[in-house]
Every structure is written in C-alpha cells, then in structure tokens.
XYZ file of C-alpha atoms in Angstrom:
486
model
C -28.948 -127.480 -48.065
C -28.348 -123.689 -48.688
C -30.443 -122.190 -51.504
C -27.863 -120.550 -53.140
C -25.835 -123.927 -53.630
C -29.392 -125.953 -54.893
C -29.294 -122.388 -57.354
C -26.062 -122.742 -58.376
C -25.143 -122.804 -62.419
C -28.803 -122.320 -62.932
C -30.538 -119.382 -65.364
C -33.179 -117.400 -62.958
C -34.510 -114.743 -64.368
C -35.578 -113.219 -61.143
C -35.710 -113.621 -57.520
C -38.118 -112.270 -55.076
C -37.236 -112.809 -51.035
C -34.757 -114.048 -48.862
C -32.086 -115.461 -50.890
C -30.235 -116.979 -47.452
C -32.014 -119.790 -46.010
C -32.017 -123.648 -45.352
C -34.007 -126.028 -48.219
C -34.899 -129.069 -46.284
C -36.874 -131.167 -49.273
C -37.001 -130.342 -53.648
C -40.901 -131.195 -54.793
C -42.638 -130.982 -57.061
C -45.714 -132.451 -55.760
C -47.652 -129.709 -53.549
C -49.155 -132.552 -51.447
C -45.515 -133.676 -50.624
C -44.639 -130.478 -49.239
C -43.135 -130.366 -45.840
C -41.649 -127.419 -43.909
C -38.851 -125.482 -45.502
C -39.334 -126.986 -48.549
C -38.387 -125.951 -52.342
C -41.372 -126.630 -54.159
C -41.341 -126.446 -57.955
C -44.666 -125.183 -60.433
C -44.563 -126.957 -63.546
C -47.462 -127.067 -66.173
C -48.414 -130.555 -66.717
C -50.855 -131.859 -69.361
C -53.515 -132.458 -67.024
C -53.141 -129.843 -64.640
C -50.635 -126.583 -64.220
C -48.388 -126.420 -60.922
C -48.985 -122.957 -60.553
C -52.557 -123.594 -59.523
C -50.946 -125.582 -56.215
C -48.502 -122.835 -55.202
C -50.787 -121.341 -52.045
C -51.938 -125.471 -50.580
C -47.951 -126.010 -50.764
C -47.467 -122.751 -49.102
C -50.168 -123.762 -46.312
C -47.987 -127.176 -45.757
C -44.924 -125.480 -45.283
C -43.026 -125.326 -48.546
C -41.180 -121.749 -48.202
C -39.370 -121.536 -51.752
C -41.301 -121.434 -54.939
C -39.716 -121.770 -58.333
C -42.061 -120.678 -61.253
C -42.455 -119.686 -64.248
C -44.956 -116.865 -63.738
C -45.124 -114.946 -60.087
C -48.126 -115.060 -57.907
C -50.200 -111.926 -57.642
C -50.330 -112.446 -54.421
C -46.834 -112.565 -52.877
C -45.886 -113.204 -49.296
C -42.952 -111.574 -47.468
C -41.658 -114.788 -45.779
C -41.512 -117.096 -49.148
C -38.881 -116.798 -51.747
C -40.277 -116.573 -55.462
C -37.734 -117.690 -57.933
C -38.719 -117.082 -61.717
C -37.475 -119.108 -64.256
C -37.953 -119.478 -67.947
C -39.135 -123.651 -68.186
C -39.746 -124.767 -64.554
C -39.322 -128.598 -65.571
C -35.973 -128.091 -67.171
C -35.496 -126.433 -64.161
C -36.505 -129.290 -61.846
C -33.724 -131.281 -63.180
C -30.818 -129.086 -62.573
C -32.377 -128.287 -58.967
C -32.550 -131.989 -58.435
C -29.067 -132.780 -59.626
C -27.390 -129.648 -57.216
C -29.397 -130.810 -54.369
C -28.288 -134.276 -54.220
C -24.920 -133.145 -55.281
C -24.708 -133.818 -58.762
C -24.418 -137.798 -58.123
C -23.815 -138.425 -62.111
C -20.737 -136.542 -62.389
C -19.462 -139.114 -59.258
C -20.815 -142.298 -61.540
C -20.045 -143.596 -64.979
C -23.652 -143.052 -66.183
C -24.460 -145.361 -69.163
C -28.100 -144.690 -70.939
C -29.643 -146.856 -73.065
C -32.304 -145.440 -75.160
C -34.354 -147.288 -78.378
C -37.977 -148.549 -79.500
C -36.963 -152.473 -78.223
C -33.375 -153.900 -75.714
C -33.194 -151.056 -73.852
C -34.265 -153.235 -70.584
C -32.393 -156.266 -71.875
C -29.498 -154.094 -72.808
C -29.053 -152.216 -69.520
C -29.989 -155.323 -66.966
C -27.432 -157.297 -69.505
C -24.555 -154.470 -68.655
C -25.516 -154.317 -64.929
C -24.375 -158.262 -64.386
C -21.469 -157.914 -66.971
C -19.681 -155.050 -65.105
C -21.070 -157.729 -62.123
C -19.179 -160.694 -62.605
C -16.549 -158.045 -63.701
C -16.553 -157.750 -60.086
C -17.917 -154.131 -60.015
C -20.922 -152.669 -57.830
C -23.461 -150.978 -60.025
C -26.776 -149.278 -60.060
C -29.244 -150.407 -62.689
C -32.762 -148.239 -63.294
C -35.067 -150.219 -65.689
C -38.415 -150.683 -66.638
C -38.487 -153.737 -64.364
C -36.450 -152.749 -61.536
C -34.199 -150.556 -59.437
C -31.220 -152.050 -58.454
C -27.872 -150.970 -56.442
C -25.736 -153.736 -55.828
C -28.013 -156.740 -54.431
C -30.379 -154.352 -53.387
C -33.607 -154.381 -55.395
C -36.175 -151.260 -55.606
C -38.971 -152.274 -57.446
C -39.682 -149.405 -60.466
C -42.842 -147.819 -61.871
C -41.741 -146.054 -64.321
C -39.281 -146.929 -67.213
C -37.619 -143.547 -66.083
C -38.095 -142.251 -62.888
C -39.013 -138.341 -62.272
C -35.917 -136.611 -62.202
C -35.642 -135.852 -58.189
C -36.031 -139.788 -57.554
C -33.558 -140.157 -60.080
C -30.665 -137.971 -58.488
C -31.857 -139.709 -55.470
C -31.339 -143.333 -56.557
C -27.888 -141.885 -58.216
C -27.262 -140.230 -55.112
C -27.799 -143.940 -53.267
C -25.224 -145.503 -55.218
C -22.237 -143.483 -55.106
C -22.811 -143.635 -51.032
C -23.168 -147.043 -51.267
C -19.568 -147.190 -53.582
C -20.809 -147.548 -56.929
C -18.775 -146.881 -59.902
C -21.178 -147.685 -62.974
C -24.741 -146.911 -63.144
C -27.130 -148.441 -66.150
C -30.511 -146.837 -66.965
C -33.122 -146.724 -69.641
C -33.825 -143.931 -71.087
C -37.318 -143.541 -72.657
C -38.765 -140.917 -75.086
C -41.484 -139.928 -72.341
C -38.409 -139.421 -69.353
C -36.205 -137.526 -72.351
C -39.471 -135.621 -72.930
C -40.519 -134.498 -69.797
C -37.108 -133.668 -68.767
C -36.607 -136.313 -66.352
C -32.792 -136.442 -67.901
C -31.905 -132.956 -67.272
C -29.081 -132.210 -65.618
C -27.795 -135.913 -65.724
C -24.170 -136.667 -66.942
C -23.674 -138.955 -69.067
C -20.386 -141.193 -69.821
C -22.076 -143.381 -73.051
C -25.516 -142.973 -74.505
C -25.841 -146.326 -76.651
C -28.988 -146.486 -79.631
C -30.488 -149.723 -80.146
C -33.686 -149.293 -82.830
C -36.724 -147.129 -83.454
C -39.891 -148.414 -84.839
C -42.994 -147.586 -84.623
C -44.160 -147.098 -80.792
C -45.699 -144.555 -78.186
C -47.358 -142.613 -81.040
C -50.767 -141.963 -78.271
C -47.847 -140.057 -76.764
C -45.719 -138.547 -79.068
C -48.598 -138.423 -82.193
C -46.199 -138.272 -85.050
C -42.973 -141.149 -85.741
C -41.355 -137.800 -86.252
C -41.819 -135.942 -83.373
C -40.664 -139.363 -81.597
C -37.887 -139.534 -83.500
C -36.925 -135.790 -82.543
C -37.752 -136.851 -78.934
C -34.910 -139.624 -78.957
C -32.399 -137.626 -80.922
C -32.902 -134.693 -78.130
C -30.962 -137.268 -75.958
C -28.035 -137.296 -78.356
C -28.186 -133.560 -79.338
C -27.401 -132.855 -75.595
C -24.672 -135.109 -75.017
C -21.348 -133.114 -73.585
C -18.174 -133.542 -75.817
C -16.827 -135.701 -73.691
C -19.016 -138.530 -73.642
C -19.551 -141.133 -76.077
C -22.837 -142.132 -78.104
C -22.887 -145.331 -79.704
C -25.556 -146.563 -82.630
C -27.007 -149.238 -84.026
C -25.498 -148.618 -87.853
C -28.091 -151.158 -88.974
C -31.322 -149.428 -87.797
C -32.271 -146.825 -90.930
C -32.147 -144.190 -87.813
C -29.253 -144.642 -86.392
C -26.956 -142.293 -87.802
C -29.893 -139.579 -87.404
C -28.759 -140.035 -83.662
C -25.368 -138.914 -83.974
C -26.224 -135.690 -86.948
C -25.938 -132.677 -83.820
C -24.090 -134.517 -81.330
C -21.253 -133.192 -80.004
C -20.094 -136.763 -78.405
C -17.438 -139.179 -79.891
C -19.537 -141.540 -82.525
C -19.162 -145.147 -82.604
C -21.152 -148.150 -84.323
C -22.330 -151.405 -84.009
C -23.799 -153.923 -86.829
C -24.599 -157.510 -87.692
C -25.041 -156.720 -91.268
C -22.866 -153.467 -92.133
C -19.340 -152.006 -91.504
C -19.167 -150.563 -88.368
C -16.608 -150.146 -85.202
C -18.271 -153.140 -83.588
C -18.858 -155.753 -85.896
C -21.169 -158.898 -85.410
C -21.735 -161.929 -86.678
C -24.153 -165.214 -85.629
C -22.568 -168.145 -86.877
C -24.703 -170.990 -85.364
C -28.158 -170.412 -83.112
C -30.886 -172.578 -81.808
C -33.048 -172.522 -78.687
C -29.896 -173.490 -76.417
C -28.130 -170.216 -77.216
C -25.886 -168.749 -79.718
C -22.467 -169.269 -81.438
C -21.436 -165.532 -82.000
C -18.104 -163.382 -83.654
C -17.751 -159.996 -82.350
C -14.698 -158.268 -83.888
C -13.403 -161.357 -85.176
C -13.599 -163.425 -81.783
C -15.721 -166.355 -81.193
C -18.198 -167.136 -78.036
C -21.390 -168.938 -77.307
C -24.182 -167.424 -75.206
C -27.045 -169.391 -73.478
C -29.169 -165.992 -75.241
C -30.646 -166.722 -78.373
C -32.300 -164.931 -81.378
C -31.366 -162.086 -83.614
C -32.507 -159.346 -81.186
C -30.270 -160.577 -78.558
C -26.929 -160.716 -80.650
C -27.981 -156.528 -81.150
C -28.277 -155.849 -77.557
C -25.007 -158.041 -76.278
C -23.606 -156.240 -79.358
C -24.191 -152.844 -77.774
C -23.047 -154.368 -74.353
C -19.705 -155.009 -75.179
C -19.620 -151.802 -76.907
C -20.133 -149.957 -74.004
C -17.810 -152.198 -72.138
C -14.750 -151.405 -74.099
C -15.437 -148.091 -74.379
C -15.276 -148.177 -71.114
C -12.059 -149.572 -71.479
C -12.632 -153.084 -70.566
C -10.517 -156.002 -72.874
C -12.246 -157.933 -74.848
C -10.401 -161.298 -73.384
C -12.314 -160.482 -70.071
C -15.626 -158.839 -71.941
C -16.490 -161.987 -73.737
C -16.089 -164.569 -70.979
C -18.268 -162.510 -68.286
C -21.148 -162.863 -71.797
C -20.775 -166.384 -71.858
C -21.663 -166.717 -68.389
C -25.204 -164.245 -68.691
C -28.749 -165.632 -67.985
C -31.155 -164.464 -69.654
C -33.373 -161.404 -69.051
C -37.053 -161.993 -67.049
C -39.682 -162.008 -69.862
C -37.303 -161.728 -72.555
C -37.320 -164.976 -74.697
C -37.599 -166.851 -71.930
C -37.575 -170.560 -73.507
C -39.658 -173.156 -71.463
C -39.957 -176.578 -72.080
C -43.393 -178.673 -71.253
C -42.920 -182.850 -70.109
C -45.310 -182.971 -73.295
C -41.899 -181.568 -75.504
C -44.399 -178.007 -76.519
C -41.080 -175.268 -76.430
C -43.034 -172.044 -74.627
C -41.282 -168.694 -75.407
C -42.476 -165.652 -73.181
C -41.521 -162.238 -74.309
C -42.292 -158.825 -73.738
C -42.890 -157.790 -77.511
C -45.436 -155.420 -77.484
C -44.824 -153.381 -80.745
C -44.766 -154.792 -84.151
C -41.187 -154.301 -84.653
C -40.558 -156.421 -81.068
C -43.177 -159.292 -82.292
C -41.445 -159.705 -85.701
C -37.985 -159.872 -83.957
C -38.922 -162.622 -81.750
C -41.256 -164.214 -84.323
C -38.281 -163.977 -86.626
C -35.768 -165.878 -84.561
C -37.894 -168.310 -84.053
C -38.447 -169.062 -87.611
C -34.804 -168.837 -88.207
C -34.288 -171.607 -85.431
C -37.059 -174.393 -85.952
C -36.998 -176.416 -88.771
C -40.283 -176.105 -89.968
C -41.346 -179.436 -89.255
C -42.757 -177.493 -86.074
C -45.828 -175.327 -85.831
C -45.473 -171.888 -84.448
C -48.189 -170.895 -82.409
C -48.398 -167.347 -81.118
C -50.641 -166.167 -78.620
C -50.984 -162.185 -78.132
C -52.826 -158.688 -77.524
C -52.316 -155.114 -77.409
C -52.600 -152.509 -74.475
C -55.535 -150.568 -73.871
C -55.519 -146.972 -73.776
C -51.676 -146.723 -76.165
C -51.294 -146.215 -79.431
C -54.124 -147.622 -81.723
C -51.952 -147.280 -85.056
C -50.153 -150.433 -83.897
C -53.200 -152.967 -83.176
C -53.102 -153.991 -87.182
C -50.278 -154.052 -87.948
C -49.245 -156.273 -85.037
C -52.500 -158.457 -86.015
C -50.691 -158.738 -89.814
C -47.309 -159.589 -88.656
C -48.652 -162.116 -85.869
C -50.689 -164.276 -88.900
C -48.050 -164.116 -91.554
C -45.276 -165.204 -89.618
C -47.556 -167.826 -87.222
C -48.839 -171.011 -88.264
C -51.824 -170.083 -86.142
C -52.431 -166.599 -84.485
C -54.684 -166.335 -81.048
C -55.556 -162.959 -80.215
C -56.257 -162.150 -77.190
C -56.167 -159.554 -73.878
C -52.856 -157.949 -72.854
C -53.787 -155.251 -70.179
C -57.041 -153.639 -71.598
C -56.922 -150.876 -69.069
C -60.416 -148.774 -69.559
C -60.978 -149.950 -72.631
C -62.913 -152.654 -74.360
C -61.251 -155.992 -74.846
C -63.630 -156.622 -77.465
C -62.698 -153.342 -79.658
C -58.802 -154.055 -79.106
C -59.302 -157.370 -80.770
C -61.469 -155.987 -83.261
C -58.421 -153.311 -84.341
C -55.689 -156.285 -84.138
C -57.969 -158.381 -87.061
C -58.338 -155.303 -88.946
C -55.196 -155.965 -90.205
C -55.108 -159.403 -90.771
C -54.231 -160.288 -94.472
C -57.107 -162.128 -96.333
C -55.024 -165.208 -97.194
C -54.365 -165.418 -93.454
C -57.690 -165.683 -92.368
C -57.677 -169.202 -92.006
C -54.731 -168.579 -89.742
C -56.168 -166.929 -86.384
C -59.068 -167.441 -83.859
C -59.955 -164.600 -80.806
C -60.087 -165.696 -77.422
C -60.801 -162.643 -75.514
C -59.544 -164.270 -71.791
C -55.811 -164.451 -71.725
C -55.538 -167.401 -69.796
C -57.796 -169.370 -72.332
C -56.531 -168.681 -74.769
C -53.112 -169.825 -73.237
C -55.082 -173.261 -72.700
C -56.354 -173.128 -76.540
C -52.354 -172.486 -77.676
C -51.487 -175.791 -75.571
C -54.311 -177.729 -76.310
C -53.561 -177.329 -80.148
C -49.970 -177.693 -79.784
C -47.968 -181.212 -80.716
C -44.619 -182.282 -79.521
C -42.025 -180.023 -80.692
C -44.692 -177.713 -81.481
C -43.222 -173.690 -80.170
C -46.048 -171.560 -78.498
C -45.062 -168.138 -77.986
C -47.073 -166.143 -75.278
C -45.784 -162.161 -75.871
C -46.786 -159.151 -74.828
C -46.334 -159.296 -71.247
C -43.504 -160.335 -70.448
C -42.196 -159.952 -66.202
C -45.369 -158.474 -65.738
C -47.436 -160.359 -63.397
C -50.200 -158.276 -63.360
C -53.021 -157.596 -65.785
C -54.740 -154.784 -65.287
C -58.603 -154.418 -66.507
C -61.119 -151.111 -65.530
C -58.438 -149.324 -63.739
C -57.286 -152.535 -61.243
C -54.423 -154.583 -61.494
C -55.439 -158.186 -61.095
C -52.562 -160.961 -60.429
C -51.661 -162.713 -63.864
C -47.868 -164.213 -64.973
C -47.936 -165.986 -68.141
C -44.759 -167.874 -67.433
C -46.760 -168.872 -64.163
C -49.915 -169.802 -66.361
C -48.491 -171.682 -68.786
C -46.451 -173.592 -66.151
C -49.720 -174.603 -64.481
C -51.802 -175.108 -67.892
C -49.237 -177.442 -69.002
C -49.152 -179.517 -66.075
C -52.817 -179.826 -65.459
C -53.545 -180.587 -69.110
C -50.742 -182.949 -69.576
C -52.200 -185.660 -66.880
C-alpha cells in the first residue's frame, strides 16, 4: 500500500524522506520486520520502541514512525514524527487494512463481568438470525464457523484491523468484541468505528493494572467519551456507574435495568437451575440461562439487537433457543444427584453474582459448597475480600489454587483468609492443589448438595512458575465424580 494512503487523516508533525513509496507490512514489533516495512516506536512499560529503530532498520523495515527522531538518520528510510506513536498505531492500522470497521456494524462490549457472555451471546443471536458475524472475545476469535483461538481479551490493534479486515472479505455484516480497560488503555481501540458500545458493570478489578478504581473507571469511560455522534452507547442504569459512562459522550444514550426505569426494562419472574422465565419490555420468554447475571447480559443483548433494528417478535425467539456460554454457569449434574456449577468468577463482584443466584434458586435444604482461588501476580486488594464473600454466602468455603503464576500458592491463600469473617471461621478449610480440593468439595457433598468450582472457567490450563500445565475443572470434576461414585 502507498504511504501516503496508510498516512492519510493522520496528525504528523513532521516528515523526513521519501514520502512516495510502497509499505509492504505495519509493525510494531522490530523482530517482525520484513523488507519495506512501516515499523512503529512506541514506549512500552518495560521497554521503549525507540531503542529497536536501527535492528528493524537492519531487517528491512524502511519507514519509521516516532515520536522523537534518531540522531542518526539515513537517506534511504522515511522518519515520520508524531506526537503519541501508539495512538498513532491505531489509525495506521485501520488505513492500512482499509478501515474494515466503517464496512462492519462494530458492537463493543465493555464492563468489570458479561462482557464475554454478552458478546459470544450476540454473535449466535444475530446467528440463528441468519447473519454471518465476527466475534473477538476473551475465549475466542470467531468469523462465521471459523474459530481463531485468542490470547488476549483485546487483540493489539494491527491484529485487530486484520481480523476486521477478515470478515468483511469473508461477507460479514456484524462484528462483536470485548472491549477491556487494558485494550481501551493501550490504544488497541483507536481508530475503530463503532455502531453500539453497550456497559454492563464495574467493580472492583485489574487494580495491579490500573492502581486506583478511579483511574479504571476513567479508563472505561475513555471508551464512551470517544464515541462518534452517530453511534449508540447503551448502560446498565442499575450499576451505580453507569450513567458516569454516558456524562461526555457524544453518542445517543439508552438504558437497561432489572430493578429501575430504563428504555429496556427487565424482569425475572420464575428461575431455577433449568433456566429462566423472563419479561423484557412487557413480553414473556424462558431461557435455558439461569441466574441474575445472565438476565443483565441477555438484557443488554436484545438491546443491542433492536437498536440495531431487529423486532422484538424475532429477538426473543432466537434467546430462547441460546446455549449457554463455556465456563459460564455451566450446571452439571453427578449420577450421585451433587448439581456442579463451573464459572469463570474471578472478582468479588463475579463470585457474589453467581453465589447469589444460586442462593436465590436452592431451597436451602441444600448445602452450597464453593471451591475457589485467586490469580497470582493480579491485583492483591481482591484476595480478601473474595475470601469474605466466598464464607458468608457458602455453607463451606475451600480455598484453593487458581493459576498462581510466579507466585506462592501458599501466600495467595494466606491473603484470601485474611478476610474471612470470624463467625465464618468454622466455615472454610485450604487445600492448596486444585484438583483436591475438587475431590474434598465432592467427597463432602450429599445428594442435592450444589458445588460450585469458579475461577477458571473455559480455561483448561493452569499455569504455575511461568508454565501452563493441562487442567479443566469441568473435565476434573467429570472424572472425580465418576471415580468416587463407584
């Protein structure tokens, strides 16, 4: 592609070199560099591009966008200054795969918790809808049938365009993606069009990134501040931050609520393990998706479905026929009559959601048994106040590994009991190996009894020192049950 079209709309300050010339790969990556390729110098918070201009030279790359010049400047390489080179990136990424999100209805989904459930639950809506989509999630790519699998909840920004790029070749017209705090703050959105940006929560989460609930907040808000006039952003009127969303937003506002007046109004008029009996906007349907959490996210689903100027007579029938998500209260039931429940709740606001519905379903005559961890190397504020939520709500707690990472098992569990309530004592036991403690959870379990294994989710790794060693707790408990039932 010509430089001047990758350049095009973008602020350069200056431009030193041949302006005229072919770009035949955008990086960002020196090692990546190949010849004739545009490779852009961004400071990092490990290490600053600008220190990997000369080995990208060396491999060929023979356009450099950054933010300060090289001293040393040769004649056959065009320098382009600009004033934030990962801004930058995004636009450059956009142009050179020819702005695919202007070609797609782009929806993004951004929140603390549903943001996976809520985009993968769109993606087979507008499916059965009979529409091709993209979806980009925390747990997978997908165009179509095709499935990519993902590594990050949002991709860098030149994947991104690339994916988007995919799809409208392959004839999409709708595209779902997450869109997380780190992706918003690295600028992995930039230069992205979007059609809807829908809210779901924000609680307390990512804080070994962000360091302040404010400065996360600000992060998410960013998203909606930057909205064109002619999308729309939807938010969750019943989350205390919700309308902070829409303050500077020059989109058109709408709301969704189970509790408070809003455009898109929800109610949950019978639930149990089986599914839900639900009244959205005065219509009722049953769902085989269950729990409090899940009315929210189909909430925000049909949202963005009308809005996208769907009817509601062929919305509500394509919800009726949804599965539900991989690792998102995903019920299981043992020959022994133990109900497993595997979810990904991993922050305290996600465990008292699930551990909610579940006490809002079972009778009490059942013991609630929930086994659980927290992440190594992430946010530390979380560990008690996950360990106090876990206890109160549980008729017993086991606390246990999720993936440690580089740190000490040991010390994770000894922050989760830190904030374990004194009258709850009586109410947990450690089990530092995740898959024993699985087998404790079963072996103390009675018919009827619910176990709930959270933290992991559609992971089936677990990663300890650095390597990722094979573990699914759907998988685990599957073969625990079995073994320990004969």
């Amino acid at each position: 592609m010509k430089l001047e079209e990758i350049l095009s709309r973008i602020p350069v300050l200056e431009i030193i070199g041949n302006q005229d010339r072919e770009v035949s790969a955008l990086i960002f990556d020196s090692r990546k560099a190949v010849e004739d390729s545009l490779y852009v110098a961004i400071k990092g918070t490990e290490s600053d591009g600008h220190d990997f201009i000369s080995s990208s030279v060396e491999k060929g790359a023979a356009v450099i966008v950054c933010e300060n010049v090289p001293t040393e400047i040769k004649a056959e390489i065009t320098y382009i200054k600009v004033k934030d080179a990962a801004k930058t990136l995004g636009l450059l990424a956009s142009n050179f795969y020819g702005n695919p999100s202007s070609k797609l209805n782009l929806i993004g989904i951004t929140g603390t918790n549903g943001k996976t459930s809520t985009t993968t639950l769109l993606f087979d809506i507008f499916k059965i809808l009979g529409f091709k989509s993209a979806l980009i999630s925390t747990v997978e790519y997908r165009i179509g049938d095709e499935m990519i699998p993902s590594t990050h909840t949002t991709p860098d920004v030149v994947r991104l365009n690339q994916i988007l790029a995919k799809a409208v070749e392959e004839g999409c017209e709708y595209a779902f993606m997450e869109v997380s705090s780190h992706g918003i703050h690295q600028y992995r959105t930039e230069g992205l069009h979007f059609k809807i940006a829908g809210f779901t929560n924000i609680t307390h989460d990512h804080l070994d990134y962000h360091k302040t609930f404010e400065e996360y907040l600000k992060t998410k808000k960013r998203f909606f501040d930057e909205l064109s006039s002619d999308a729309i952003a939807i938010t969750n009127a019943d989350d205390k931050n919700g309308n902070v969303m829409l303050q500077n937003t020059k989109a058109k506002k709408k709301t969704y609520a189970l509790k408070t007046m809003a455009d898109f109004h929800g109610k949950i008029t019978e639930i149990d393990f089986n599914g839900m009996l639900l009244n959205f906007n005065g219509k009722e349907f049953w769902t085989t998706l269950t729990g409090k959490f899940n009315a929210y996210n189909l909430l925000l689903a049909y949202a963005v479905a009308i809005e996208c100027g769907f009817h509601e007579d062929d919305i509500l029938p394509a919800i009726s026929q949804l599965k539900r998500v991989n690792g998102r209260f995903e019920t299981l039931k043992s020959d022994g009559g133990i109900i497993f429940v595997v979810d990904y709740a991993h922050t305290p606001d996600a465990l008292e959601n699930v551990l909610d519905s579940i006490n809002d379903i079972r009778t009490k005559n059942e013991r609630l048994i929930t086994v659980f961890g927290c992440g190594g190397d992430r946010d530390h504020a979380k560990r008690p106040e996950m360990g106090k939520i876990a206890t109160r709500k549980s008729t017993l707690a086991i606390i246990t590994s999720d993936n440690p990472r580089t740190e000490d098992p040991a010390e994770i569990i000894k922050q989760i009991e830190a904030g374990v309530e004194p009258q709850n004592f009586s109410k947990y036991t450690s089990i530092p190996d995740r898959r024993e403690a699985i087998k404790m959870a079963i072996k103390f379990a009675e018919p009827k009894d619910i176990v709930v294994v959270a933290g992991k989710g559609h992971e089936t790794y677990q990663e300890i020192n650095g390597v990722k060693n094979h573990f699914d707790d759907k998988e685990t408990i599957i073969e625990l049950a079995r073994l320990m039932s004969k």
